[in-house]
Amino acid sequence: MKVTTAPFGELDGQPVIAYTLKNRQGFEVTCLNYGCIITRIMAPDADGRFENVVLGFERIEDYIEHSPYFGAVIGRVAGRIKDGRFELDGEAFHLPQNEGTTHLHGGNKGFSRRIWNSKIIKKEGAAGVEFRYTSPDGEEGYPGRVDMTVVYWLTEDNVLTIAYEGVTDRPTLLNVTNHSYFNLSGDAKRDVLRHVLTMKSDRFLELDASLLPTGRMLDVAGTPFDFRAGRYLEDGVKSTHEQNRLVGHGYDHPFVLSENRNREIVLTDEESGRKLIVETDEPGVVLYTSNQLKGDFKVWGKPVRPYLGVCLETQHLPDAVHHPEFPSIVLTPGEIYRSTTRYAFCTLK
Ligand code: FUC
């Protein structure tokens, strides 16, 4: 395992560093101390050709100006919080409303836009980067000082593991994820519509017009949300299902996982022969087919467009603080927030 570092520009007088983890097979992951952003994952196709399988940029300026959370760690709370307000132990908290009246992805300057302390770590058969960030009490409106650690581990068998840990000194909310946009075609040469997704999920959350959960969990059976036997992502884009249309034709939905740590999410691209197996201990995953991905910028030389990537955001269910029936995202002093997601890259051959 080889770990190299390279300068990746500067932000507010602080250096941005790119770490590249490379194993003996030639599989590579590059990540930044800014937002713990994964900029690049070089994975082999069925013929052994290494290409990048995530959307990203080559310059820090692009991440600051354009990025729809490409590759970043999202927190303190991933997803949407209705009206940017919540109550905890009888106290009301107000968060920045950065999408209409909704609070999205931790606010204006969440974990994804912070410089993290970073260092290279190693253990038998694996190398990694450990990121640490202390989010002060009241940052982006959230109570409590939160000490966060995120570790990216790479092993010789092309497995990337992300481990999150957090503690607080006051009751608060915490629900962290990674917002990588996968595109297994390699170097974003095709969109993801012909990617096949298989998921062990029987239910998904109904959304309202603001993309907030209504509280209803819908049965996937007989709908384009049934991924249990695998289906093309395209199905949800062409679908006339009201929930697909509502999110801009496609998927932007939380799914309840019915199994954990057992090949519960599998994404394949038959043409390149690449396959990604995601395993997590989180109760849910937000499937986002980048329906809203637009703008006057390019990714790896190609103009961005909807469906150029697919996000598999493993996490607790969004807006949990307003839905007591969802698993709680409250973290109290003395508890340790722990979450792990494993991404195994392989080929169909
Ligand atoms: C996802 C979606 C949102 C948004 C964002 C960039 O998590 O739920 O709709 O577009 O990412």
mmCIF file with all atom_site columns, N, CA, C and O and ligand atoms in Angstrom, residues 68-69 80 104-105 179 181 211 252 286 288 292 313, ligand 1:
data_model
loop_
_atom_site.group_PDB
_atom_site.id
_atom_site.type_symbol
_atom_site.label_atom_id
_atom_site.label_alt_id
_atom_site.label_comp_id
_atom_site.label_asym_id
_atom_site.label_entity_id
_atom_site.label_seq_id
_atom_site.pdbx_PDB_ins_code
_atom_site.Cartn_x
_atom_site.Cartn_y
_atom_site.Cartn_z
_atom_site.occupancy
_atom_site.B_iso_or_equiv
_atom_site.pdbx_formal_charge
_atom_site.auth_seq_id
_atom_site.auth_comp_id
_atom_site.auth_asym_id
_atom_site.auth_atom_id
_atom_site.pdbx_PDB_model_num
ATOM   1  N N  . PRO A 1 68  ? -21.997 20.324 -6.025  1.00 0.00 ? 68  PRO A N  1
ATOM   2  C CA . PRO A 1 68  ? -23.191 19.842 -5.336  1.00 0.00 ? 68  PRO A CA 1
ATOM   3  C C  . PRO A 1 68  ? -22.803 18.704 -4.379  1.00 0.00 ? 68  PRO A C  1
ATOM   4  O O  . PRO A 1 68  ? -23.295 17.596 -4.500  1.00 0.00 ? 68  PRO A O  1
ATOM   5  N N  . TYR A 1 69  ? -21.885 19.012 -3.484  1.00 0.00 ? 69  TYR A N  1
ATOM   6  C CA . TYR A 1 69  ? -21.426 18.070 -2.451  1.00 0.00 ? 69  TYR A CA 1
ATOM   7  C C  . TYR A 1 69  ? -20.692 16.861 -3.047  1.00 0.00 ? 69  TYR A C  1
ATOM   8  O O  . TYR A 1 69  ? -20.683 15.793 -2.440  1.00 0.00 ? 69  TYR A O  1
ATOM   9  N N  . ARG A 1 80  ? -32.575 16.752 4.747   1.00 0.00 ? 80  ARG A N  1
ATOM   10 C CA . ARG A 1 80  ? -33.378 17.949 5.022   1.00 0.00 ? 80  ARG A CA 1
ATOM   11 C C  . ARG A 1 80  ? -33.978 17.961 6.426   1.00 0.00 ? 80  ARG A C  1
ATOM   12 O O  . ARG A 1 80  ? -34.399 16.917 6.925   1.00 0.00 ? 80  ARG A O  1
ATOM   13 N N  . LEU A 1 104 ? -30.679 22.123 4.677   1.00 0.00 ? 104 LEU A N  1
ATOM   14 C CA . LEU A 1 104 ? -30.181 20.991 3.880   1.00 0.00 ? 104 LEU A CA 1
ATOM   15 C C  . LEU A 1 104 ? -28.698 20.734 4.141   1.00 0.00 ? 104 LEU A C  1
ATOM   16 O O  . LEU A 1 104 ? -27.878 21.672 4.147   1.00 0.00 ? 104 LEU A O  1
ATOM   17 N N  . HIS A 1 105 ? -28.369 19.437 4.344   1.00 0.00 ? 105 HIS A N  1
ATOM   18 C CA . HIS A 1 105 ? -26.973 18.987 4.396   1.00 0.00 ? 105 HIS A CA 1
ATOM   19 C C  . HIS A 1 105 ? -26.084 19.812 5.327   1.00 0.00 ? 105 HIS A C  1
ATOM   20 O O  . HIS A 1 105 ? -24.964 20.185 4.961   1.00 0.00 ? 105 HIS A O  1
ATOM   21 N N  . HIS A 1 179 ? -21.238 11.830 0.321   1.00 0.00 ? 179 HIS A N  1
ATOM   22 C CA . HIS A 1 179 ? -22.069 12.191 -0.819  1.00 0.00 ? 179 HIS A CA 1
ATOM   23 C C  . HIS A 1 179 ? -21.351 11.962 -2.160  1.00 0.00 ? 179 HIS A C  1
ATOM   24 O O  . HIS A 1 179 ? -21.443 12.789 -3.074  1.00 0.00 ? 179 HIS A O  1
ATOM   25 N N  . TYR A 1 181 ? -20.772 10.744 -5.852  1.00 0.00 ? 181 TYR A N  1
ATOM   26 C CA . TYR A 1 181 ? -21.594 10.450 -7.033  1.00 0.00 ? 181 TYR A CA 1
ATOM   27 C C  . TYR A 1 181 ? -20.863 9.376  -7.817  1.00 0.00 ? 181 TYR A C  1
ATOM   28 O O  . TYR A 1 181 ? -19.838 9.647  -8.438  1.00 0.00 ? 181 TYR A O  1
ATOM   29 N N  . LEU A 1 211 ? -39.459 17.831 -0.955  1.00 0.00 ? 211 LEU A N  1
ATOM   30 C CA . LEU A 1 211 ? -38.575 16.667 -0.830  1.00 0.00 ? 211 LEU A CA 1
ATOM   31 C C  . LEU A 1 211 ? -38.351 16.260 0.626   1.00 0.00 ? 211 LEU A C  1
ATOM   32 O O  . LEU A 1 211 ? -37.354 15.626 0.966   1.00 0.00 ? 211 LEU A O  1
ATOM   33 N N  . ASP A 1 252 ? -34.782 10.443 -5.527  1.00 0.00 ? 252 ASP A N  1
ATOM   34 C CA . ASP A 1 252 ? -34.126 11.273 -4.510  1.00 0.00 ? 252 ASP A CA 1
ATOM   35 C C  . ASP A 1 252 ? -34.741 10.863 -3.180  1.00 0.00 ? 252 ASP A C  1
ATOM   36 O O  . ASP A 1 252 ? -35.203 11.691 -2.412  1.00 0.00 ? 252 ASP A O  1
ATOM   37 N N  . VAL A 1 286 ? -30.164 7.058  1.112   1.00 0.00 ? 286 VAL A N  1
ATOM   38 C CA . VAL A 1 286 ? -30.841 7.955  0.179   1.00 0.00 ? 286 VAL A CA 1
ATOM   39 C C  . VAL A 1 286 ? -30.270 7.684  -1.198  1.00 0.00 ? 286 VAL A C  1
ATOM   40 O O  . VAL A 1 286 ? -29.055 7.772  -1.410  1.00 0.00 ? 286 VAL A O  1
ATOM   41 N N  . TYR A 1 288 ? -30.020 8.953  -4.818  1.00 0.00 ? 288 TYR A N  1
ATOM   42 C CA . TYR A 1 288 ? -30.188 10.206 -5.562  1.00 0.00 ? 288 TYR A CA 1
ATOM   43 C C  . TYR A 1 288 ? -29.540 10.040 -6.934  1.00 0.00 ? 288 TYR A C  1
ATOM   44 O O  . TYR A 1 288 ? -28.336 9.801  -7.027  1.00 0.00 ? 288 TYR A O  1
ATOM   45 N N  . GLN A 1 292 ? -30.983 16.820 -10.276 1.00 0.00 ? 292 GLN A N  1
ATOM   46 C CA . GLN A 1 292 ? -30.846 18.285 -10.267 1.00 0.00 ? 292 GLN A CA 1
ATOM   47 C C  . GLN A 1 292 ? -29.453 18.737 -10.670 1.00 0.00 ? 292 GLN A C  1
ATOM   48 O O  . GLN A 1 292 ? -29.104 19.903 -10.501 1.00 0.00 ? 292 GLN A O  1
ATOM   49 N N  . GLU A 1 313 ? -26.384 7.415  -0.311  1.00 0.00 ? 313 GLU A N  1
ATOM   50 C CA . GLU A 1 313 ? -26.039 8.080  0.943   1.00 0.00 ? 313 GLU A CA 1
ATOM   51 C C  . GLU A 1 313 ? -26.564 7.271  2.125   1.00 0.00 ? 313 GLU A C  1
ATOM   52 O O  . GLU A 1 313 ? -27.719 7.408  2.515   1.00 0.00 ? 313 GLU A O  1
HETATM 53 C C1 . FUC B 2 .   ? -29.087 14.840 -2.302  1.00 0.00 ? 1   FUC B C1 1
HETATM 54 C C2 . FUC B 2 .   ? -30.521 15.184 -2.500  1.00 0.00 ? 1   FUC B C2 1
HETATM 55 C C3 . FUC B 2 .   ? -30.857 16.560 -2.720  1.00 0.00 ? 1   FUC B C3 1
HETATM 56 C C4 . FUC B 2 .   ? -29.805 17.482 -3.251  1.00 0.00 ? 1   FUC B C4 1
HETATM 57 C C5 . FUC B 2 .   ? -28.403 17.119 -2.868  1.00 0.00 ? 1   FUC B C5 1
HETATM 58 C C6 . FUC B 2 .   ? -27.314 17.750 -3.644  1.00 0.00 ? 1   FUC B C6 1
HETATM 59 O O1 . FUC B 2 .   ? -28.808 14.322 -1.046  1.00 0.00 ? 1   FUC B O1 1
HETATM 60 O O2 . FUC B 2 .   ? -31.375 14.639 -1.530  1.00 0.00 ? 1   FUC B O2 1
HETATM 61 O O3 . FUC B 2 .   ? -32.077 16.702 -3.372  1.00 0.00 ? 1   FUC B O3 1
HETATM 62 O O4 . FUC B 2 .   ? -29.910 17.702 -4.575  1.00 0.00 ? 1   FUC B O4 1
HETATM 63 O O5 . FUC B 2 .   ? -28.151 15.800 -2.651  1.00 0.00 ? 1   FUC B O5 1
#
